[in-house]
CSV table of C-alpha atoms in Angstrom, one decimal:
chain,number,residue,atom,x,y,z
S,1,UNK,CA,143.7,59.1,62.8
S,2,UNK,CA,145.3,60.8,65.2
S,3,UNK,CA,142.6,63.4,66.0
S,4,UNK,CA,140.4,60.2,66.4
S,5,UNK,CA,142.3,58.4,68.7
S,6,UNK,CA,142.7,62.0,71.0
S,7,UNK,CA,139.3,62.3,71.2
S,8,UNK,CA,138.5,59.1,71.8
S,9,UNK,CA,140.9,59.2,75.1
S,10,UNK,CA,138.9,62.7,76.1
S,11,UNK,CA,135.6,60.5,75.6
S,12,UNK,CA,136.9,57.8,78.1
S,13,UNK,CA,138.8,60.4,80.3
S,14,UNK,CA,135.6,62.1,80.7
S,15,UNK,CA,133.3,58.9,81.5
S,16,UNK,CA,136.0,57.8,84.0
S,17,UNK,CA,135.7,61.4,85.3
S,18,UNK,CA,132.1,61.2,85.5
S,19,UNK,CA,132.1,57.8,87.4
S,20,UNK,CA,134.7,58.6,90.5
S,21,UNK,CA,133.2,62.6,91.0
S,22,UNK,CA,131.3,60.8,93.8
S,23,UNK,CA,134.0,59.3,95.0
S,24,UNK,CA,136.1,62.5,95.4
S,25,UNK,CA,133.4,64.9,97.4
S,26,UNK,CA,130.2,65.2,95.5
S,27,UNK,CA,128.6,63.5,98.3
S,28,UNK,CA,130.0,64.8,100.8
S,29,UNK,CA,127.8,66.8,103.5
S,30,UNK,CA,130.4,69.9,102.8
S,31,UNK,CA,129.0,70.2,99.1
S,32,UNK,CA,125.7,71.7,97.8
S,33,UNK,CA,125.0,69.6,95.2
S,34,UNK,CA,123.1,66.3,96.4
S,35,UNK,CA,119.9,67.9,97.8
S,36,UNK,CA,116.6,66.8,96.4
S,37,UNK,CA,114.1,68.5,94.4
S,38,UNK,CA,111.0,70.0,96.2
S,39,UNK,CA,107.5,67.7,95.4
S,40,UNK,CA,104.5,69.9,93.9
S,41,UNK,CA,102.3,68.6,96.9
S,42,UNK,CA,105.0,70.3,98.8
S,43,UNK,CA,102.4,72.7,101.3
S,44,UNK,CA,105.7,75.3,100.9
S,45,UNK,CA,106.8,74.5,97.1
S,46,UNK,CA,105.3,77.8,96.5
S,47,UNK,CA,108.3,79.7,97.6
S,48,UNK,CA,111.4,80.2,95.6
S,49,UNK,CA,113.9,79.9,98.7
S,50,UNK,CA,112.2,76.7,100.3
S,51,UNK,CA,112.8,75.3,96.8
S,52,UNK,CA,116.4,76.3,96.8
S,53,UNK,CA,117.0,75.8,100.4
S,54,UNK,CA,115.7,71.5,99.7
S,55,UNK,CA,117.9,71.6,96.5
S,56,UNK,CA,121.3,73.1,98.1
S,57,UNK,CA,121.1,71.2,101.3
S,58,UNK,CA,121.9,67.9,102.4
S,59,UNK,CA,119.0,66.7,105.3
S,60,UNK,CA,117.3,63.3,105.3
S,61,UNK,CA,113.5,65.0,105.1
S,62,UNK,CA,112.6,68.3,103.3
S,63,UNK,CA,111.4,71.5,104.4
S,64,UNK,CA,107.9,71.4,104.0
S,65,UNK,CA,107.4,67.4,104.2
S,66,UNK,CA,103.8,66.2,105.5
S,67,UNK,CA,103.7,64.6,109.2
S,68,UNK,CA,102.3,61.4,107.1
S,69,UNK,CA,105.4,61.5,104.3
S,70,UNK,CA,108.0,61.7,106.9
S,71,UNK,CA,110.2,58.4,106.9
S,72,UNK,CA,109.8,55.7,109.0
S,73,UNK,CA,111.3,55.1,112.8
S,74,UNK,CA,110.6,59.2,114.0
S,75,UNK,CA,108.6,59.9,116.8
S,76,UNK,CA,107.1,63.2,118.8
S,77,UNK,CA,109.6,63.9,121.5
S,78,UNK,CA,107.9,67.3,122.6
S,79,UNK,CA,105.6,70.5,122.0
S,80,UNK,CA,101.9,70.1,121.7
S,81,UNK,CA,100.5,67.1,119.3
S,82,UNK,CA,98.2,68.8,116.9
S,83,UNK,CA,100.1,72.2,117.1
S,84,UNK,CA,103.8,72.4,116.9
S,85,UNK,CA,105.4,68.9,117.0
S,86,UNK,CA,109.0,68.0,117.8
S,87,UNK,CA,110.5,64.7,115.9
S,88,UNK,CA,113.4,62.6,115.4
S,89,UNK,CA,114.3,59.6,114.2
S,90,UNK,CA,117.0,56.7,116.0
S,91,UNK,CA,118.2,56.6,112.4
S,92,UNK,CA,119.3,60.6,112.7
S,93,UNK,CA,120.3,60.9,115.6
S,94,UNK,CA,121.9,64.2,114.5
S,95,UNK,CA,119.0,65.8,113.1
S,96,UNK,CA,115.2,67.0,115.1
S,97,UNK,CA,112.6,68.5,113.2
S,98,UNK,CA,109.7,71.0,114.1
S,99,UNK,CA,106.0,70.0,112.5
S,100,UNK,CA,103.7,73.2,112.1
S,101,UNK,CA,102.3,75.6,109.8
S,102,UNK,CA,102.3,79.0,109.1
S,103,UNK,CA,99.5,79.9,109.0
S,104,UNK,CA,98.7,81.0,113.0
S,105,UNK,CA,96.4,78.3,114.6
S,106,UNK,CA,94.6,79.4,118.2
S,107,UNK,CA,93.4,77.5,121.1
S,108,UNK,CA,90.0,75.6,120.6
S,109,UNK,CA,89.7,75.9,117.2
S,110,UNK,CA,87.7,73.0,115.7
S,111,UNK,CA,89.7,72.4,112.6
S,112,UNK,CA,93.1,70.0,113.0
S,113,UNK,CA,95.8,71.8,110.5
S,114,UNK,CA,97.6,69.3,108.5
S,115,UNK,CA,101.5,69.5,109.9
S,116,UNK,CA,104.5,69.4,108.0
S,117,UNK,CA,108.4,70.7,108.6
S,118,UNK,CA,108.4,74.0,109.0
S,119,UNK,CA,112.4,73.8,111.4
S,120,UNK,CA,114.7,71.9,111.4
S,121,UNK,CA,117.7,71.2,113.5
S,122,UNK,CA,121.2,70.4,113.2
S,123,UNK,CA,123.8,68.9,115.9
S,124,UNK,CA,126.3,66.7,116.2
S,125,UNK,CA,125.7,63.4,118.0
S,126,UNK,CA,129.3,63.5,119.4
S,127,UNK,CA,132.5,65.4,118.9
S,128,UNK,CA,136.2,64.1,118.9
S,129,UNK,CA,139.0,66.9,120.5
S,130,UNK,CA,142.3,66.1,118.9
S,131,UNK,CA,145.4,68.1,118.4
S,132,UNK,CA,146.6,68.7,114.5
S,133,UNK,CA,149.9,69.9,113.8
S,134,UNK,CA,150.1,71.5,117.9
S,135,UNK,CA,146.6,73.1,117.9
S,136,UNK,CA,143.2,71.7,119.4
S,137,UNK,CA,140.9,70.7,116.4
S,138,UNK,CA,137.4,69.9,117.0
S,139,UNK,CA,136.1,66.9,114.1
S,140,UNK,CA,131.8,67.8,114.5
S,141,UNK,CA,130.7,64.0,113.4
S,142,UNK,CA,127.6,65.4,110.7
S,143,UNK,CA,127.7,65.1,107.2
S,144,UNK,CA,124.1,67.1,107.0
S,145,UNK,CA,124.4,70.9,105.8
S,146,UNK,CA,122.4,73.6,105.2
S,147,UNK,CA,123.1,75.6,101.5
S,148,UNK,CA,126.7,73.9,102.0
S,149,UNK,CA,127.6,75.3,105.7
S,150,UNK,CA,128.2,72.5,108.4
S,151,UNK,CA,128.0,71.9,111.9
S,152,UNK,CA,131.9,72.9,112.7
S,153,UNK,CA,132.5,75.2,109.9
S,154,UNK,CA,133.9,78.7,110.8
S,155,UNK,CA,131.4,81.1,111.2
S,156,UNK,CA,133.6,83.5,108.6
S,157,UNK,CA,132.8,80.8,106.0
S,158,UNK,CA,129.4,80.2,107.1
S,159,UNK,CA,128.7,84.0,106.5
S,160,UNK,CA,130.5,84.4,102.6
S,161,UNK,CA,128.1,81.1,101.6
S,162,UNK,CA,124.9,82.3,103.1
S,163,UNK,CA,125.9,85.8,101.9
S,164,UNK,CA,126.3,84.4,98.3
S,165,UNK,CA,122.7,82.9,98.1
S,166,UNK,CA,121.3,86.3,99.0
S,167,UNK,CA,120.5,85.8,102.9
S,168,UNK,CA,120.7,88.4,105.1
S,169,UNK,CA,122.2,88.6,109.0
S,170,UNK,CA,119.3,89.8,110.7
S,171,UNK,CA,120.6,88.8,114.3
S,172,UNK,CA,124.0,88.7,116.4
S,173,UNK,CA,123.9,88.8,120.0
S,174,UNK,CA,126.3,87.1,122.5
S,175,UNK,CA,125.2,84.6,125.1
S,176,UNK,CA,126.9,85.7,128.4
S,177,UNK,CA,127.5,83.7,131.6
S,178,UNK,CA,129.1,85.6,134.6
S,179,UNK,CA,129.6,88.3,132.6
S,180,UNK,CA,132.0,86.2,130.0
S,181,UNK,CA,131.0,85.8,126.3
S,182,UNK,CA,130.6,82.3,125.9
S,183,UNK,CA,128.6,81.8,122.5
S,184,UNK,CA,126.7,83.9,120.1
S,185,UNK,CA,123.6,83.3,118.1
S,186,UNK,CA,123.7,84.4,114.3
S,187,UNK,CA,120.6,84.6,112.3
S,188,UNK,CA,119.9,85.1,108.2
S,189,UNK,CA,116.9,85.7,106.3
S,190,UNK,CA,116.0,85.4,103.2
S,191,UNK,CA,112.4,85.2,102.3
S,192,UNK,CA,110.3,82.7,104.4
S,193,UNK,CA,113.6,81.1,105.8
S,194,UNK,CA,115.6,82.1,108.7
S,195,UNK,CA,118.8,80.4,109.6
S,196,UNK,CA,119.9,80.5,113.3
S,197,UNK,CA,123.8,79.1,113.8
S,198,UNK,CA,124.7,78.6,117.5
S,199,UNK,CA,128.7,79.8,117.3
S,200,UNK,CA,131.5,79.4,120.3
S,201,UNK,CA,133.8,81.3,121.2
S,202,UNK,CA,136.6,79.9,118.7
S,203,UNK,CA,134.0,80.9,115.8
S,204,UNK,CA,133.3,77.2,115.3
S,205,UNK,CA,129.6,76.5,114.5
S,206,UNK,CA,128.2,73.7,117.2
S,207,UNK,CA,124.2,74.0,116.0
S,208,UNK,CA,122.6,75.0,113.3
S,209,UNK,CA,118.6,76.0,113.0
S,210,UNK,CA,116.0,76.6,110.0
S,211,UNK,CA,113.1,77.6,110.3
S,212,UNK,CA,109.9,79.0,108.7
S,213,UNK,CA,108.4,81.4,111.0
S,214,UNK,CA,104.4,82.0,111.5
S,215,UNK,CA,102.8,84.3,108.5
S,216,UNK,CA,102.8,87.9,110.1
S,217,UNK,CA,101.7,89.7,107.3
S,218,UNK,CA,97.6,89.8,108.4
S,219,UNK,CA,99.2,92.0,111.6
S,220,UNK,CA,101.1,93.9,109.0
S,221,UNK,CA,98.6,95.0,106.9
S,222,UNK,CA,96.5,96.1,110.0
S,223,UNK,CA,99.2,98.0,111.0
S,224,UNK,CA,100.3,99.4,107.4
S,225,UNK,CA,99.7,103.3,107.9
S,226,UNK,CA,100.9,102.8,111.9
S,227,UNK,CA,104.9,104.3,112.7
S,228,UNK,CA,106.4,102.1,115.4
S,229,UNK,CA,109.3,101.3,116.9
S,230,UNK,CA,109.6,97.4,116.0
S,231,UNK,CA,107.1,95.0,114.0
S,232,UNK,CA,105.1,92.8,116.1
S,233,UNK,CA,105.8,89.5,115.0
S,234,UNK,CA,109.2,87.6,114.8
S,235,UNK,CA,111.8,87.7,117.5
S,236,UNK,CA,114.5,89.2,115.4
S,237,UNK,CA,112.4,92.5,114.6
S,238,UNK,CA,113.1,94.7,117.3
S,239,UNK,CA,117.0,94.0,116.2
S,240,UNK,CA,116.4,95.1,112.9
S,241,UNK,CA,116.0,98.9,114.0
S,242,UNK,CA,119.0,101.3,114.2
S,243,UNK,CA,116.9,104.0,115.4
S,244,UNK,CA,115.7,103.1,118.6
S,245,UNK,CA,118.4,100.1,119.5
S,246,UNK,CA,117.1,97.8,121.6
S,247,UNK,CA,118.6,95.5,124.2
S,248,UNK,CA,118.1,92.7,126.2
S,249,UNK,CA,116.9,93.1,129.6
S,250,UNK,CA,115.1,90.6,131.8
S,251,UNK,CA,113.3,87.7,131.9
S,252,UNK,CA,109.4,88.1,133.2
S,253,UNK,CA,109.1,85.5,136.8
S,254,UNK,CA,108.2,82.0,135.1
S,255,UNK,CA,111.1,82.6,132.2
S,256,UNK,CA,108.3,82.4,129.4
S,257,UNK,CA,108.6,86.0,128.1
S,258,UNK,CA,111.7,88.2,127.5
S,259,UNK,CA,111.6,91.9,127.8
S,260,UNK,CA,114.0,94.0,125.2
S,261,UNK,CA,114.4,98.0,125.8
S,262,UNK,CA,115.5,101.0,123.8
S,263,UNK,CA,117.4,104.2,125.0
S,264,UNK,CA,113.9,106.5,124.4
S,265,UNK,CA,112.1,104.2,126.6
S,266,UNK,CA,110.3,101.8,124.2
S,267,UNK,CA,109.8,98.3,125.7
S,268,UNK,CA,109.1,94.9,123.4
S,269,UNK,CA,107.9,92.0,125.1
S,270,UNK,CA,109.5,88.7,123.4
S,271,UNK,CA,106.8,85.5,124.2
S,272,UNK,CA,105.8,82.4,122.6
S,273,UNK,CA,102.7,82.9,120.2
S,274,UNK,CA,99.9,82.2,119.3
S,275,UNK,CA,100.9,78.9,122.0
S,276,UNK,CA,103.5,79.7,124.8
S,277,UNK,CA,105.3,76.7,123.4
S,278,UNK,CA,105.9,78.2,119.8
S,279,UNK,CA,109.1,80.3,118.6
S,280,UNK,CA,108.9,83.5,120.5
S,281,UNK,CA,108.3,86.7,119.0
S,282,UNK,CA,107.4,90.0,119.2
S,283,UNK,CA,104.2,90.4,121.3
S,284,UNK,CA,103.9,93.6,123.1
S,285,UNK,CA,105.1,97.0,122.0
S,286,UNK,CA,104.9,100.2,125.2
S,287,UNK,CA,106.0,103.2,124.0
S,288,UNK,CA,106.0,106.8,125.7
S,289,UNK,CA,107.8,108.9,122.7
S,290,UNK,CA,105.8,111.0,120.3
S,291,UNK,CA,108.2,109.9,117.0
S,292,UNK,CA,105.9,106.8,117.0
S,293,UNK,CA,102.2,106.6,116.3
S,294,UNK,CA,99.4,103.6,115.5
S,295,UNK,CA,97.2,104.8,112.7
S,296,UNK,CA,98.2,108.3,113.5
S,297,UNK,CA,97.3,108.4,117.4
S,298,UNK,CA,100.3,109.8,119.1
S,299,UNK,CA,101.3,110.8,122.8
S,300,UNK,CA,101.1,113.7,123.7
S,301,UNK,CA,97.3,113.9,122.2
S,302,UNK,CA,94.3,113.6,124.6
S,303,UNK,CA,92.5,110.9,125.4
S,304,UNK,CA,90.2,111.7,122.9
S,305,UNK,CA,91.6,112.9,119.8
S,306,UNK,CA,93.4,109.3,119.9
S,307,UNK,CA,89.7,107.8,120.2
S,308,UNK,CA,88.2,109.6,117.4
S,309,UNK,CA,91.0,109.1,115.0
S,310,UNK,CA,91.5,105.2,116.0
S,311,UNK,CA,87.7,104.5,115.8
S,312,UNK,CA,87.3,106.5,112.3
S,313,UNK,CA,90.0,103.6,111.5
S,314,UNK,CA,88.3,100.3,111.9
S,315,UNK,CA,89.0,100.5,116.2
S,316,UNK,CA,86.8,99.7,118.5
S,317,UNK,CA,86.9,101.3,121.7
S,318,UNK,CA,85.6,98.9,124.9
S,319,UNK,CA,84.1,100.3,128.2
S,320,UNK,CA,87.0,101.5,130.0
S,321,UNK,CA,87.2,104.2,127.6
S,322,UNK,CA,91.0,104.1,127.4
S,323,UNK,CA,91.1,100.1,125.3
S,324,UNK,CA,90.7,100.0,121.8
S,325,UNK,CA,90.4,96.2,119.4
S,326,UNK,CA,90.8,95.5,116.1
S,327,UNK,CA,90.7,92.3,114.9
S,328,UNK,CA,93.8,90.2,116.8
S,329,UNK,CA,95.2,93.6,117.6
S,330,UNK,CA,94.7,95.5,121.2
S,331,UNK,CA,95.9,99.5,122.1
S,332,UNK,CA,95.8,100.4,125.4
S,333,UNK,CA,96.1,104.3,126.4
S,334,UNK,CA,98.0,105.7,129.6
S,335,UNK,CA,97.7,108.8,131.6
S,336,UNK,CA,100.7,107.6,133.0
S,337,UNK,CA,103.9,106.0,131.8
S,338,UNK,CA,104.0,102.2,133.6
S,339,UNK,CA,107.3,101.6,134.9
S,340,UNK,CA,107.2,98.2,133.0
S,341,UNK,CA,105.8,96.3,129.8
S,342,UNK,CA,104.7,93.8,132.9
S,343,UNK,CA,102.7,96.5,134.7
S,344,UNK,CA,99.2,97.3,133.9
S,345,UNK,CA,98.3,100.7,136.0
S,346,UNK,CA,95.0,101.6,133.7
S,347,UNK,CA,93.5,105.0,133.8
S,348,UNK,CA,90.6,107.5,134.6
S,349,UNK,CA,87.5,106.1,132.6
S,350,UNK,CA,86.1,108.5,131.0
S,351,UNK,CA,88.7,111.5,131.2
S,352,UNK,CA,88.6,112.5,127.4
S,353,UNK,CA,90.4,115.4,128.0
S,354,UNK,CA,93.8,113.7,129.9
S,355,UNK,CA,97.0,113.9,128.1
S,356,UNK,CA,98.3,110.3,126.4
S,357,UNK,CA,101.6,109.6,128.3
S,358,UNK,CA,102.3,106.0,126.8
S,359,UNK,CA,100.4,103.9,124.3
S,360,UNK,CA,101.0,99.9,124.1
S,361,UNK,CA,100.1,97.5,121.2
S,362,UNK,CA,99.5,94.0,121.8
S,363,UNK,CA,98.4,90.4,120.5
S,364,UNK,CA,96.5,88.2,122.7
S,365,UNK,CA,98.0,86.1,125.6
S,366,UNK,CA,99.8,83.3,125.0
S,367,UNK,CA,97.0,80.3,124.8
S,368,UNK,CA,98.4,77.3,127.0
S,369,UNK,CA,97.2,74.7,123.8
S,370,UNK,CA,98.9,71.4,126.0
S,371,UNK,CA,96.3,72.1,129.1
S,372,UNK,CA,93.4,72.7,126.5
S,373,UNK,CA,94.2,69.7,124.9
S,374,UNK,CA,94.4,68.0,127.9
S,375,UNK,CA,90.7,68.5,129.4
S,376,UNK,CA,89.0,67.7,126.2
């Protein structure tokens, strides 16, 4: 009798349990445990760390949600309609979300992609400054979260819960204002997903970013048996080599492009792509050292032993003799090294027997999709 009457009181401790967890946290934006399961139709259910990103976060729309699924009351606040679309609704106030694709779509193309969340962003609509036991506490007025981490979280604890689910800190650079570190962006990776947090100086977290970048990997596997310095493709690339280091050094005149140098010389040009209005990235590679090549050309080779062996490639070398194409991808070859990624000083046509003194890769420029748009 008495064993019947103990477990009876576990059975209704444990239903009593059940029914106030709620209550006590399992709702709140600081846990992991109230996102929502990723739809089938989902254009990114495909990948394993969209599906656990949706699942482990706490955000009024999914990654991946169709432009016609999104919930009522958002509209476009900027970008380029058709392309790369910014949204937010008056009911979340604290939350903007970025409608693309990614797959890369060009200027004039006749087909309109179908958009759907590929960023979104977190910030808190206002912040309340109060002291807490003789120290200055910030209270970040969010409950959304991304894999548990909030807007106003230390960046310490940020870093052991992304770290747990496998992501990876593929960015940490300091903003600086007169010379004074002010703030620091801090990026992670895992798969399709990177995570951008916006961190002050107290190592409080005011903004939090995720985002799906473009697909790269058609630029990859053209440059597959190629040795360079940094990936073309996403911004964070050239910061993922050790060996040369790159850092941050100007801004081109109209602030749409950023330039980022190495110690040996190599310069990577940072610009919005395929669109100037889309997510920056790796565009333009100049290089003058002979540690790199592109399909086995080098400098230091002439003119035309670089020809022969990027033409028996795939290449296709164009009438100045010193210009070579493939597919999306252009090399240009130098007598000379240019004194800047922004410079363009060509060379002798037709001098097969000059020595190579830099070589460049680049993607095409930036279309301008809003004037495009515009005159049709």
């Amino acid at each position: 009798m008495k064993n019947k009457r103990f477990i009876g009181v576990i059975l209704v401790l444990a239903t009593l349990f059940t029914l106030i967890l709620p209550l006590f946290g399992c709702n709140s934006g600081n846990k992991w445990t109230n996102g929502k399961d990723t739809p089938s139709d989902n254009p990114l259910a495909g990948y394993a760390e969209v599906v656990e990103f949706n699942k482990n976060s706490v955000i009024p729309e999914l990654m991946g949600t169709p432009s016609e699924q999104l919930g009522s009351g958002y509209e476009m606040r900027s970008g380029v309609v058709g392309h790369i679309e910014t949204h937010q609704s008056a009911d979340y106030m604290d939350v903007t979300y970025t409608l693309g694709t990614r797959e890369m779509h060009f200027e004039g193309e006749t087909d309109t992609p179908s958009l759907y969340v590929t960023a979104v962003r977190i910030l808190s609509t206002f912040k309340t400054v109060k002291q807490v036991n003789g120290r200055t506490v910030t209270d970040y007025n969010t409950e959304r979260s991304f894999l548990g981490v909030q807007v106003g979280n230390s960046y310490e604890a940020a870093d052991k819960r992304f770290t747990s689910f496998g992501y990876k800190k593929i960015y940490d650079e300091e903003a600086k204002t007169t010379g004074v570190p002010t703030s620091r962006e801090i990026a992670y990776q895992k798969g399709i997903i990177v995570i951008s947090l916006a961190v002050e100086a107290n190592g409080e977290i005011s903004g939090m970013y995720a985002w799906v970048p473009y697909d790269t990997s058609e630029i990859d596997a053209l440059l597959a048996d190629s040795h360079l310095p940094c990936n073309l493709g996403l911004i964070y690339n050239c910061y993922g080599s050790t060996d040369p280091v790159f850092r941050y050094a100007a801004k081109n005149e109209d602030a749409t492009a950023r330039i980022y140098i190495a110690d040996d010389g190599t310069n990577a040009l940072m610009r919005g792509y395929p669109d100037r209005h889309d997510i920056i990235m790796c565009a333009d590679i100049l290089f003058s050292s002979d540690r790199y090549d592109i399909d086995g050309a080098k400098v230091g080779m002439t003119f035309r032993e670089c020809i022969d062996i990027l033409t028996s490639k795939g290449w296709v070398l164009q009438k100045d003799s010193s210009t070579l194409v493939k597919e999306m991808l252009c090399i240009k070859l130098y007598d000379a090294v240019p004194e800047s990624i922004l410079s363009d000083p060509g060379t002798v046509i037709g001098s097969d027997e000059l020595t190579v003194s830099a070589m460049r890769i680049l993607l095409p420029a930036s279309s301008n999709m809003e004037a495009y748009n515009s005159e049709k």
